[in-house]
mmCIF file of C-alpha atoms in Angstrom:
data_model
loop_
_atom_site.group_PDB
_atom_site.id
_atom_site.type_symbol
_atom_site.label_atom_id
_atom_site.label_comp_id
_atom_site.label_asym_id
_atom_site.label_seq_id
_atom_site.Cartn_x
_atom_site.Cartn_y
_atom_site.Cartn_z
ATOM 1 C CA MET A 1 15.130 20.219 -104.137
ATOM 2 C CA LEU A 2 13.922 16.666 -104.233
ATOM 3 C CA VAL A 3 10.925 15.936 -102.000
ATOM 4 C CA VAL A 4 10.332 11.983 -101.441
ATOM 5 C CA ALA A 5 6.800 11.522 -99.862
ATOM 6 C CA LEU A 6 5.667 7.911 -100.313
ATOM 7 C CA TYR A 7 2.629 6.014 -98.535
ATOM 8 C CA CYS A 8 1.717 9.036 -96.592
ATOM 9 C CA TYR A 9 -1.325 11.631 -96.627
ATOM 10 C CA SER A 10 -1.100 13.598 -99.690
ATOM 11 C CA GLY A 11 -2.595 16.724 -98.207
ATOM 12 C CA HIS A 12 0.172 16.945 -95.721
ATOM 13 C CA VAL A 13 2.503 16.841 -98.638
ATOM 14 C CA LYS A 14 0.610 19.352 -100.700
ATOM 15 C CA ALA A 15 0.420 21.967 -97.900
ATOM 16 C CA ALA A 16 4.085 21.771 -97.253
ATOM 17 C CA ILE A 17 5.112 22.333 -100.760
ATOM 18 C CA ASP A 18 2.224 24.822 -101.314
ATOM 19 C CA HIS A 19 3.606 27.128 -98.414
ATOM 20 C CA LEU A 20 7.331 26.541 -99.382
ATOM 21 C CA LYS A 21 6.699 27.724 -102.944
ATOM 22 C CA ALA A 22 4.758 30.664 -101.656
ATOM 23 C CA LYS A 23 7.645 31.830 -99.550
ATOM 24 C CA ASN A 24 10.209 31.043 -102.216
ATOM 25 C CA PRO A 25 8.882 30.806 -105.815
ATOM 26 C CA LEU A 26 12.396 30.256 -107.376
ATOM 27 C CA VAL A 27 12.934 26.895 -105.475
ATOM 28 C CA ASP A 28 13.056 24.400 -107.928
ATOM 29 C CA LEU A 29 11.207 21.440 -106.588
ATOM 30 C CA THR A 30 10.739 17.755 -107.765
ATOM 31 C CA LEU A 31 8.340 15.417 -105.853
ATOM 32 C CA LEU A 32 8.583 11.633 -105.819
ATOM 33 C CA THR A 33 5.228 10.181 -104.849
ATOM 34 C CA ASP A 34 3.173 7.160 -105.118
ATOM 35 C CA LYS A 35 -0.005 9.523 -105.552
ATOM 36 C CA PRO A 36 0.682 11.292 -108.578
ATOM 37 C CA ASN A 37 -3.024 11.788 -109.613
ATOM 38 C CA GLU A 38 -3.959 13.296 -106.246
ATOM 39 C CA LEU A 39 -1.083 15.764 -106.239
ATOM 40 C CA LYS A 40 -0.666 16.569 -109.995
ATOM 41 C CA GLN A 41 -3.543 19.017 -110.436
ATOM 42 C CA ILE A 42 -3.050 21.033 -107.380
ATOM 43 C CA LEU A 43 0.837 21.190 -107.697
ATOM 44 C CA GLU A 44 1.276 21.528 -111.462
ATOM 45 C CA ASN A 45 0.539 25.332 -111.323
ATOM 46 C CA LYS A 46 3.243 25.650 -108.757
ATOM 47 C CA SER A 47 5.821 24.570 -111.162
ATOM 48 C CA VAL A 48 6.514 21.541 -109.264
ATOM 49 C CA LYS A 49 7.887 18.546 -111.377
ATOM 50 C CA ILE A 50 6.124 15.320 -110.197
ATOM 51 C CA ILE A 51 7.619 11.763 -110.495
ATOM 52 C CA ASP A 52 5.436 8.810 -110.445
ATOM 53 C CA TYR A 53 6.963 6.005 -107.799
ATOM 54 C CA ASP A 54 5.363 3.409 -109.834
ATOM 55 C CA VAL A 55 6.589 0.240 -107.837
ATOM 56 C CA THR A 56 4.061 -2.287 -107.361
ATOM 57 C CA THR A 57 3.622 -4.701 -104.420
ATOM 58 C CA PRO A 58 3.352 -8.336 -105.901
ATOM 59 C CA SER A 59 -0.078 -9.904 -105.057
ATOM 60 C CA ASN A 60 0.196 -13.030 -106.798
ATOM 61 C CA ILE A 61 2.998 -14.701 -104.781
ATOM 62 C CA LYS A 62 1.908 -16.480 -101.740
ATOM 63 C CA TRP A 63 5.161 -16.783 -99.885
ATOM 64 C CA ARG A 64 5.782 -13.657 -97.839
ATOM 65 C CA TRP A 65 9.664 -14.113 -98.200
ATOM 66 C CA LEU A 66 9.522 -14.178 -101.747
ATOM 67 C CA ARG A 67 7.126 -11.220 -102.022
ATOM 68 C CA PHE A 68 9.539 -9.367 -99.757
ATOM 69 C CA MET A 69 12.486 -10.252 -102.170
ATOM 70 C CA VAL A 70 10.689 -9.149 -105.181
ATOM 71 C CA ILE A 71 9.330 -5.801 -103.852
ATOM 72 C CA ARG A 72 12.907 -4.892 -102.461
ATOM 73 C CA TYR A 73 14.386 -5.863 -105.881
ATOM 74 C CA ARG A 74 11.830 -3.443 -107.693
ATOM 75 C CA GLN A 75 12.490 -0.769 -105.450
ATOM 76 C CA ARG A 76 16.271 -0.901 -105.813
ATOM 77 C CA LYS A 77 15.721 -1.082 -109.493
ATOM 78 C CA PHE A 78 13.630 2.047 -109.579
ATOM 79 C CA PHE A 79 16.031 4.154 -107.412
ATOM 80 C CA ALA A 80 19.084 2.844 -109.292
ATOM 81 C CA ASN A 81 17.394 4.210 -112.543
ATOM 82 C CA PHE A 82 15.758 7.396 -111.094
ATOM 83 C CA SER A 83 19.251 8.654 -109.475
ATOM 84 C CA LYS A 84 21.213 8.022 -112.646
ATOM 85 C CA ASN A 85 22.797 11.542 -113.677
ATOM 86 C CA LYS A 86 20.670 13.551 -110.989
ATOM 87 C CA LYS A 87 22.010 15.634 -108.289
ATOM 88 C CA PHE A 88 19.866 17.799 -105.976
ATOM 89 C CA ASP A 89 20.999 20.518 -103.422
ATOM 90 C CA ILE A 90 18.636 18.957 -100.999
ATOM 91 C CA VAL A 91 16.555 15.591 -100.655
ATOM 92 C CA ASN A 92 14.018 15.938 -98.209
ATOM 93 C CA ILE A 93 12.431 12.751 -97.176
ATOM 94 C CA HIS A 94 8.977 12.743 -95.663
ATOM 95 C CA PHE A 95 7.347 9.941 -93.765
ATOM 96 C CA PRO A 96 10.472 7.914 -93.758
ATOM 97 C CA LYS A 97 9.873 4.207 -93.269
ATOM 98 C CA ARG A 98 12.282 1.343 -93.186
ATOM 99 C CA TYR A 99 12.088 0.279 -96.943
ATOM 100 C CA LEU A 100 13.919 3.375 -97.575
ATOM 101 C CA SER A 101 16.984 2.210 -95.915
ATOM 102 C CA TYR A 102 17.406 -0.402 -98.383
ATOM 103 C CA VAL A 103 17.805 2.357 -101.207
ATOM 104 C CA CYS A 104 19.719 4.844 -98.929
ATOM 105 C CA ARG A 105 22.821 4.834 -100.944
ATOM 106 C CA TYR A 106 20.806 6.120 -104.082
ATOM 107 C CA LEU A 107 19.289 8.925 -101.846
ATOM 108 C CA ARG A 108 22.702 9.767 -100.615
ATOM 109 C CA ALA A 109 24.154 10.022 -104.092
ATOM 110 C CA MET A 110 21.731 12.360 -105.215
ATOM 111 C CA SER A 111 21.871 14.766 -102.454
ATOM 112 C CA ASN A 112 24.258 17.295 -101.218
ATOM 113 C CA LYS A 113 22.111 17.551 -98.125
ATOM 114 C CA MET A 114 19.787 15.061 -96.930
ATOM 115 C CA VAL A 115 16.919 16.028 -94.554
ATOM 116 C CA ILE A 116 14.487 13.900 -92.916
ATOM 117 C CA THR A 117 11.189 15.103 -91.953
ATOM 118 C CA PRO A 118 9.450 12.700 -89.641
ATOM 119 C CA TRP A 119 5.675 12.798 -89.013
ATOM 120 C CA GLY A 120 5.237 10.842 -85.950
ATOM 121 C CA SER A 121 3.857 7.197 -86.464
ATOM 122 C CA ASP A 122 6.786 6.405 -88.746
ATOM 123 C CA VAL A 123 8.915 6.158 -85.760
ATOM 124 C CA LEU A 124 6.360 6.065 -82.857
ATOM 125 C CA ARG A 125 4.388 3.152 -83.977
ATOM 126 C CA GLN A 126 7.266 0.905 -85.336
ATOM 127 C CA ASN A 127 8.595 -2.173 -83.734
ATOM 128 C CA SER A 128 12.183 -2.725 -82.768
ATOM 129 C CA GLU A 129 13.084 -4.577 -86.096
ATOM 130 C CA SER A 130 11.717 -1.655 -88.160
ATOM 131 C CA LEU A 131 13.628 0.770 -85.973
ATOM 132 C CA LYS A 132 16.973 -0.921 -86.262
ATOM 133 C CA GLN A 133 16.515 -0.775 -90.130
ATOM 134 C CA LEU A 134 15.407 2.634 -90.041
ATOM 135 C CA ARG A 135 18.694 3.601 -88.086
ATOM 136 C CA ILE A 136 20.444 3.367 -91.510
ATOM 137 C CA LEU A 137 18.460 6.360 -92.831
ATOM 138 C CA TYR A 138 18.797 8.489 -89.621
ATOM 139 C CA ASP A 139 22.573 7.611 -89.540
ATOM 140 C CA GLU A 140 23.005 8.762 -93.287
ATOM 141 C CA ALA A 141 21.014 11.938 -92.936
ATOM 142 C CA ASP A 142 22.620 15.411 -92.509
ATOM 143 C CA TYR A 143 19.601 16.948 -90.639
ATOM 144 C CA ILE A 144 16.052 15.855 -89.012
ATOM 145 C CA ALA A 145 13.371 18.268 -88.974
ATOM 146 C CA THR A 146 11.807 17.841 -85.752
ATOM 147 C CA SER A 147 12.467 19.362 -82.246
ATOM 148 C CA PRO A 148 14.178 17.251 -79.350
ATOM 149 C CA ASN A 149 11.647 18.238 -76.656
ATOM 150 C CA THR A 150 8.572 16.537 -78.208
ATOM 151 C CA PRO A 151 7.628 12.851 -77.736
ATOM 152 C CA LEU A 152 8.747 12.118 -81.538
ATOM 153 C CA GLY A 153 11.902 13.905 -80.770
ATOM 154 C CA LYS A 154 12.731 11.999 -77.715
ATOM 155 C CA LYS A 155 11.930 8.672 -79.269
ATOM 156 C CA ILE A 156 14.460 9.389 -82.225
ATOM 157 C CA ILE A 157 17.208 10.691 -79.789
ATOM 158 C CA ASP A 158 16.555 7.401 -77.802
ATOM 159 C CA GLU A 159 16.526 5.065 -80.770
ATOM 160 C CA PHE A 160 19.252 6.637 -83.152
ATOM 161 C CA GLN A 161 22.701 7.450 -81.579
ATOM 162 C CA GLY A 162 23.767 11.228 -82.550
ATOM 163 C CA ALA A 163 20.319 12.301 -83.744
ATOM 164 C CA SER A 164 20.049 15.051 -81.212
ATOM 165 C CA LYS A 165 22.928 16.849 -82.981
ATOM 166 C CA LYS A 166 20.974 16.854 -86.343
ATOM 167 C CA MET A 167 17.806 18.305 -85.179
ATOM 168 C CA VAL A 168 16.863 21.604 -86.494
ATOM 169 C CA GLY A 169 13.197 21.928 -85.275
ATOM 170 C CA SER A 170 9.955 21.159 -86.798
ATOM 171 C CA PHE A 171 8.647 23.143 -90.093
ATOM 172 C CA TRP A 172 5.145 21.721 -89.829
ATOM 173 C CA GLY A 173 2.387 24.381 -89.772
ATOM 174 C CA SER A 174 -1.377 24.362 -89.849
ATOM 175 C CA GLU A 175 -3.630 26.234 -92.378
ATOM 176 C CA VAL A 176 -6.636 25.907 -89.909
ATOM 177 C CA LEU A 177 -4.577 27.978 -87.040
ATOM 178 C CA ASP A 178 -3.771 30.712 -89.928
ATOM 179 C CA PHE A 179 -7.569 30.557 -90.714
ATOM 180 C CA ALA A 180 -8.600 30.743 -87.064
ATOM 181 C CA ILE A 181 -6.267 33.600 -86.353
ATOM 182 C CA GLU A 182 -7.387 35.691 -89.430
ATOM 183 C CA LYS A 183 -11.007 34.940 -89.856
ATOM 184 C CA GLY A 184 -12.225 32.643 -87.039
ATOM 185 C CA ASP A 185 -14.254 35.105 -85.280
ATOM 186 C CA SER A 186 -16.619 35.649 -88.162
ATOM 187 C CA ILE A 187 -17.861 32.053 -87.657
ATOM 188 C CA SER A 188 -20.088 31.136 -84.904
ATOM 189 C CA GLN A 189 -20.584 27.811 -83.371
ATOM 190 C CA GLU A 190 -24.227 27.827 -84.237
ATOM 191 C CA GLU A 191 -23.447 28.485 -88.110
ATOM 192 C CA SER A 192 -20.747 25.489 -87.825
ATOM 193 C CA LYS A 193 -23.272 22.948 -86.294
ATOM 194 C CA GLU A 194 -25.790 23.917 -88.970
ATOM 195 C CA HIS A 195 -23.186 23.217 -91.543
ATOM 196 C CA PHE A 196 -22.659 19.706 -90.339
ATOM 197 C CA GLY A 197 -26.370 18.912 -89.414
ATOM 198 C CA LEU A 198 -25.754 19.379 -85.919
ATOM 199 C CA THR A 199 -28.058 22.235 -84.847
ATOM 200 C CA GLY A 200 -29.347 21.900 -81.400
ATOM 201 C CA ARG A 201 -26.999 18.895 -80.587
ATOM 202 C CA TYR A 202 -24.224 18.407 -78.006
ATOM 203 C CA VAL A 203 -21.551 17.489 -79.914
ATOM 204 C CA ILE A 204 -18.555 15.185 -78.660
ATOM 205 C CA THR A 205 -15.896 14.866 -81.515
ATOM 206 C CA CYS A 206 -13.902 11.432 -81.389
ATOM 207 C CA GLY A 207 -10.442 11.430 -82.684
ATOM 208 C CA TYR A 208 -9.213 13.319 -85.828
ATOM 209 C CA ASN A 209 -8.715 10.850 -88.477
ATOM 210 C CA ARG A 210 -9.971 7.075 -89.337
ATOM 211 C CA LYS A 211 -6.818 5.465 -88.175
ATOM 212 C CA VAL A 212 -7.378 2.497 -85.600
ATOM 213 C CA PRO A 213 -4.915 3.738 -83.088
ATOM 214 C CA GLN A 214 -7.255 6.896 -82.558
ATOM 215 C CA ARG A 215 -9.206 4.235 -80.462
ATOM 216 C CA HIS A 216 -12.865 5.397 -81.739
ATOM 217 C CA LYS A 217 -14.553 2.016 -80.393
ATOM 218 C CA ALA A 218 -13.074 2.599 -76.783
ATOM 219 C CA ILE A 219 -14.481 6.208 -77.087
ATOM 220 C CA ILE A 220 -17.925 4.844 -78.161
ATOM 221 C CA ALA A 221 -18.051 2.216 -75.375
ATOM 222 C CA ALA A 222 -16.911 5.003 -72.738
ATOM 223 C CA VAL A 223 -19.739 7.342 -73.864
ATOM 224 C CA ASP A 224 -22.171 4.333 -73.752
ATOM 225 C CA LYS A 225 -21.150 3.405 -70.124
ATOM 226 C CA VAL A 226 -22.146 6.974 -68.822
ATOM 227 C CA ARG A 227 -24.798 7.682 -71.386
ATOM 228 C CA ASP A 228 -27.321 8.611 -68.700
ATOM 229 C CA GLN A 229 -24.727 11.199 -67.376
ATOM 230 C CA LEU A 230 -24.533 12.924 -70.523
ATOM 231 C CA PRO A 231 -26.966 15.438 -72.369
ATOM 232 C CA ASP A 232 -30.316 14.107 -74.159
ATOM 233 C CA ASN A 233 -29.178 15.833 -77.236
ATOM 234 C CA LEU A 234 -25.791 13.956 -77.410
ATOM 235 C CA THR A 235 -24.249 13.386 -80.708
ATOM 236 C CA LEU A 236 -20.729 11.692 -81.564
ATOM 237 C CA LEU A 237 -18.966 13.280 -84.511
ATOM 238 C CA PHE A 238 -16.177 11.287 -86.396
ATOM 239 C CA PRO A 239 -13.818 13.060 -88.548
ATOM 240 C CA MET A 240 -12.452 10.390 -90.863
ATOM 241 C CA THR A 241 -11.327 12.185 -93.654
ATOM 242 C CA TYR A 242 -7.866 10.481 -93.905
ATOM 243 C CA ALA A 243 -5.715 7.342 -93.277
ATOM 244 C CA ASN A 244 -4.481 4.673 -95.297
ATOM 245 C CA PRO A 245 -7.670 2.884 -96.857
ATOM 246 C CA ARG A 246 -5.785 -0.399 -97.465
ATOM 247 C CA THR A 247 -5.186 -1.031 -93.778
ATOM 248 C CA ASN A 248 -8.653 -0.046 -92.522
ATOM 249 C CA THR A 249 -11.298 -0.720 -95.465
ATOM 250 C CA ASP A 250 -14.094 -1.734 -93.019
ATOM 251 C CA TYR A 251 -13.042 0.309 -90.137
ATOM 252 C CA VAL A 252 -15.457 3.060 -90.631
ATOM 253 C CA ALA A 253 -18.562 0.729 -91.052
ATOM 254 C CA GLU A 254 -17.415 -1.053 -87.915
ATOM 255 C CA CYS A 255 -17.511 2.190 -85.893
ATOM 256 C CA LYS A 256 -20.968 3.204 -87.447
ATOM 257 C CA GLU A 257 -22.229 -0.425 -86.356
ATOM 258 C CA GLU A 258 -21.050 0.239 -82.971
ATOM 259 C CA CYS A 259 -22.906 3.438 -82.599
ATOM 260 C CA SER A 260 -25.878 1.900 -84.202
ATOM 261 C CA LYS A 261 -26.098 -0.880 -81.838
ATOM 262 C CA ARG A 262 -25.792 1.277 -78.805
ATOM 263 C CA GLY A 263 -28.470 3.739 -80.070
ATOM 264 C CA ILE A 264 -26.015 6.674 -79.961
ATOM 265 C CA PRO A 265 -26.527 9.421 -82.617
ATOM 266 C CA ALA A 266 -23.445 9.821 -84.756
ATOM 267 C CA VAL A 267 -22.195 11.738 -87.627
ATOM 268 C CA PHE A 268 -19.226 10.475 -89.768
ATOM 269 C CA VAL A 269 -17.372 12.962 -91.855
ATOM 270 C CA THR A 270 -15.465 11.095 -94.619
ATOM 271 C CA ASP A 271 -15.263 13.430 -97.479
ATOM 272 C CA TYR A 272 -12.204 15.920 -98.166
ATOM 273 C CA LEU A 273 -12.697 19.122 -96.216
ATOM 274 C CA ASN A 274 -11.164 22.456 -97.156
ATOM 275 C CA VAL A 275 -9.570 24.620 -94.625
ATOM 276 C CA GLU A 276 -12.860 26.454 -93.814
ATOM 277 C CA ASP A 277 -14.709 23.303 -93.301
ATOM 278 C CA ILE A 278 -12.175 21.862 -91.137
ATOM 279 C CA TYR A 279 -12.248 25.013 -88.863
ATOM 280 C CA LYS A 280 -16.143 24.777 -88.742
ATOM 281 C CA LEU A 281 -15.742 21.081 -87.754
ATOM 282 C CA ARG A 282 -13.779 22.320 -84.733
ATOM 283 C CA LYS A 283 -15.977 25.163 -83.936
ATOM 284 C CA ALA A 284 -18.997 22.835 -84.013
ATOM 285 C CA THR A 285 -17.300 20.597 -81.321
ATOM 286 C CA ASP A 286 -18.393 20.898 -77.601
ATOM 287 C CA MET A 287 -15.876 18.307 -76.380
ATOM 288 C CA PHE A 288 -13.080 16.788 -78.258
ATOM 289 C CA VAL A 289 -11.800 13.440 -77.088
ATOM 290 C CA HIS A 290 -8.128 12.548 -77.972
ATOM 291 C CA VAL A 291 -6.903 9.248 -76.722
ATOM 292 C CA GLN A 292 -4.706 7.637 -79.450
ATOM 293 C CA THR A 293 -1.874 5.407 -78.432
ATOM 294 C CA THR A 294 0.953 7.796 -79.599
ATOM 295 C CA ASP A 295 1.145 11.167 -81.134
ATOM 296 C CA ALA A 296 3.928 13.657 -82.306
ATOM 297 C CA PHE A 297 2.532 17.125 -81.677
ATOM 298 C CA SER A 298 -0.935 17.271 -83.321
ATOM 299 C CA GLY A 299 -2.099 20.189 -85.235
ATOM 300 C CA SER A 300 -5.789 19.150 -84.693
ATOM 301 C CA VAL A 301 -5.474 19.358 -81.011
ATOM 302 C CA GLN A 302 -3.864 22.681 -81.135
ATOM 303 C CA GLU A 303 -6.833 23.927 -83.257
ATOM 304 C CA TYR A 304 -9.362 22.711 -80.838
ATOM 305 C CA ILE A 305 -7.573 24.704 -78.214
ATOM 306 C CA ILE A 306 -7.571 27.943 -80.259
ATOM 307 C CA CYS A 307 -11.346 27.348 -80.608
ATOM 308 C CA ASN A 308 -11.550 27.056 -76.963
ATOM 309 C CA LYS A 309 -12.997 23.735 -76.813
ATOM 310 C CA LYS A 310 -13.204 21.278 -73.887
ATOM 311 C CA ILE A 311 -10.452 18.663 -74.458
ATOM 312 C CA VAL A 312 -10.280 15.207 -72.898
ATOM 313 C CA HIS A 313 -6.740 14.089 -73.619
ATOM 314 C CA GLY A 314 -4.557 11.058 -72.784
ATOM 315 C CA SER A 315 -2.036 12.196 -70.208
ATOM 316 C CA TRP A 316 0.544 9.511 -71.733
ATOM 317 C CA ILE A 317 0.852 11.754 -74.985
ATOM 318 C CA LYS A 318 2.922 14.775 -73.715
ATOM 319 C CA TYR A 319 3.013 18.098 -75.023
ATOM 320 C CA HIS A 320 5.922 19.827 -73.298
ATOM 321 C CA GLU A 321 5.832 23.212 -75.008
ATOM 322 C CA LEU A 322 1.889 23.636 -73.909
ATOM 323 C CA GLU A 323 1.918 21.713 -70.723
ATOM 324 C CA ALA A 324 4.831 23.993 -69.291
ATOM 325 C CA PHE A 325 1.763 26.581 -68.622
ATOM 326 C CA HIS A 326 -0.789 26.160 -65.966
ATOM 327 C CA PRO A 327 -3.522 25.441 -65.730
ATOM 328 C CA LEU A 328 -3.357 22.330 -68.160
ATOM 329 C CA PHE A 329 -5.478 22.918 -71.435
ATOM 330 C CA TYR A 330 -6.989 19.458 -70.998
ATOM 331 C CA TYR A 331 -8.968 17.070 -68.693
ATOM 332 C CA PRO A 332 -6.336 14.270 -68.387
ATOM 333 C CA VAL A 333 -7.188 10.656 -68.972
ATOM 334 C CA ASN A 334 -4.592 8.585 -66.916
ATOM 335 C CA ASN A 335 -5.509 5.362 -68.443
ATOM 336 C CA MET A 336 -8.268 4.271 -70.708
ATOM 337 C CA ASP A 337 -10.325 2.792 -67.550
ATOM 338 C CA CYS A 338 -10.834 6.289 -66.409
ATOM 339 C CA LEU A 339 -12.064 7.609 -69.985
ATOM 340 C CA ALA A 340 -15.786 7.382 -69.182
ATOM 341 C CA GLU A 341 -15.579 9.084 -65.736
ATOM 342 C CA THR A 342 -13.507 12.014 -67.390
ATOM 343 C CA ILE A 343 -15.679 12.488 -70.204
ATOM 344 C CA VAL A 344 -18.451 13.273 -67.624
ATOM 345 C CA ASN A 345 -16.128 15.505 -65.523
ATOM 346 C CA ALA A 346 -15.362 17.423 -68.560
ATOM 347 C CA TYR A 347 -19.054 17.794 -69.494
ATOM 348 C CA LEU A 348 -19.946 18.811 -65.931
ATOM 349 C CA SER A 349 -16.873 21.487 -65.352
ATOM 350 C CA ASP A 350 -16.717 24.742 -66.641
ATOM 351 C CA LYS A 351 -14.309 25.358 -69.587
ATOM 352 C CA ILE A 352 -10.571 25.633 -68.766
ATOM 353 C CA ALA A 353 -9.194 29.077 -69.031
ATOM 354 C CA ILE A 354 -6.361 28.588 -71.529
ATOM 355 C CA PRO A 355 -3.185 30.225 -70.432
ATOM 356 C CA GLN A 356 -2.064 33.088 -72.803
ATOM 357 C CA GLY A 357 1.575 31.219 -72.960
ATOM 358 C CA VAL A 358 -0.274 28.465 -74.682
ATOM 359 C CA ILE A 359 -2.222 30.659 -77.072
ATOM 360 C CA ASP A 360 1.198 32.432 -78.029
ATOM 361 C CA VAL A 361 2.886 29.160 -78.752
ATOM 362 C CA ILE A 362 -0.073 27.968 -80.980
ATOM 363 C CA LYS A 363 -0.263 31.143 -82.683
ATOM 364 C CA GLY A 364 3.393 30.483 -83.791
ATOM 365 C CA ASN A 365 2.663 27.220 -85.314
ATOM 366 C CA GLY A 366 0.728 28.471 -88.309
ATOM 367 C CA TRP A 367 2.084 28.029 -91.922
ATOM 368 C CA ASP A 368 2.617 31.711 -92.106
ATOM 369 C CA THR A 369 5.364 31.440 -89.494
ATOM 370 C CA LYS A 370 6.488 27.737 -90.247
ATOM 371 C CA ALA A 371 6.902 28.139 -93.848
ATOM 372 C CA ASP A 372 9.298 31.108 -93.417
ATOM 373 C CA GLU A 373 11.293 29.084 -91.033
ATOM 374 C CA MET A 374 11.481 26.098 -93.301
ATOM 375 C CA ASN A 375 12.397 28.310 -96.285
ATOM 376 C CA LYS A 376 15.400 29.940 -94.285
ATOM 377 C CA PHE A 377 16.581 26.578 -93.236
ATOM 378 C CA PHE A 378 16.788 25.335 -96.598
ATOM 379 C CA MET A 379 18.269 28.241 -97.964
ATOM 380 C CA SER A 380 20.962 28.009 -95.036
ATOM 381 C CA ILE A 381 22.156 24.568 -96.112
ATOM 382 C CA VAL A 382 22.462 25.169 -99.935
#
């Protein structure tokens, strides 16, 4: 199997391959990545062949149209050479973006079956022009690894004709959920707060990565607006451990400045966290604020639910599998003007009693379950 994973977070790629190999050590895996150095060390011992996608974007050409032409030429040349005399049972494309449509014929020629694994923003945050181009790739695919009843699945069905017949369910799991189920009770909130230097603090966690659509600045402004209605020992916690640094080089510094000028204590976590540390970050939280613009079906949100945290959540993001149960697992923000008010309401309210049905759904989304489903699907189409 060839896994194509370009310009996306390497940690998610590593997790998917890691767990697939654990379920099926005999699968012959080749990974095409633009981050070979990040993935080589952790995957070589899994007998995964790593190919460096060494296509550089020209930086010395000032005309945008010419840069576009050059990069498209380089991409086609790379895939034309790479695809020679190669055949895979399955080509699995992660985080598919429109540029892959330009080399679709090479991907198709290498594959007996072509499977697209969308992540979310690769569809949900694209403009109409990008989606129009991306349609070529989705038309060529044999299968789409997502569920039709999620925001991501519904968007794909709306944009790409015939996509619903190709959907086979999502195979994304969460190592943090596995850890929470197996060992979570052995770690207390006090221990977790101490780990991040938050002992004795009331912690509001803002978003779960350093991408601008998480709306960190809007959360900071909302907290500042109602600061006198929140506890004196308040600290904002910002998990900013992943995102594309090329698109937000100064963003973390800007958020720090926003907190500093308002006098709001804040902790920014920017270093890589292992699974136990991510779990401790969830446990250290008293309230999680999630108001990003779009989302597929966030593993982070599910991790805060399983840790029984107060969640302030944008009601425009629908998790139909979880919202089928009542009461809702979150305090809804109907629009951003209501954010400050909802944060105060969540602080003053008792914790929501999470329905057992929600817990059962989430427990089925750990990697232990999802990797088994993924392996059975791939084996069924060989």
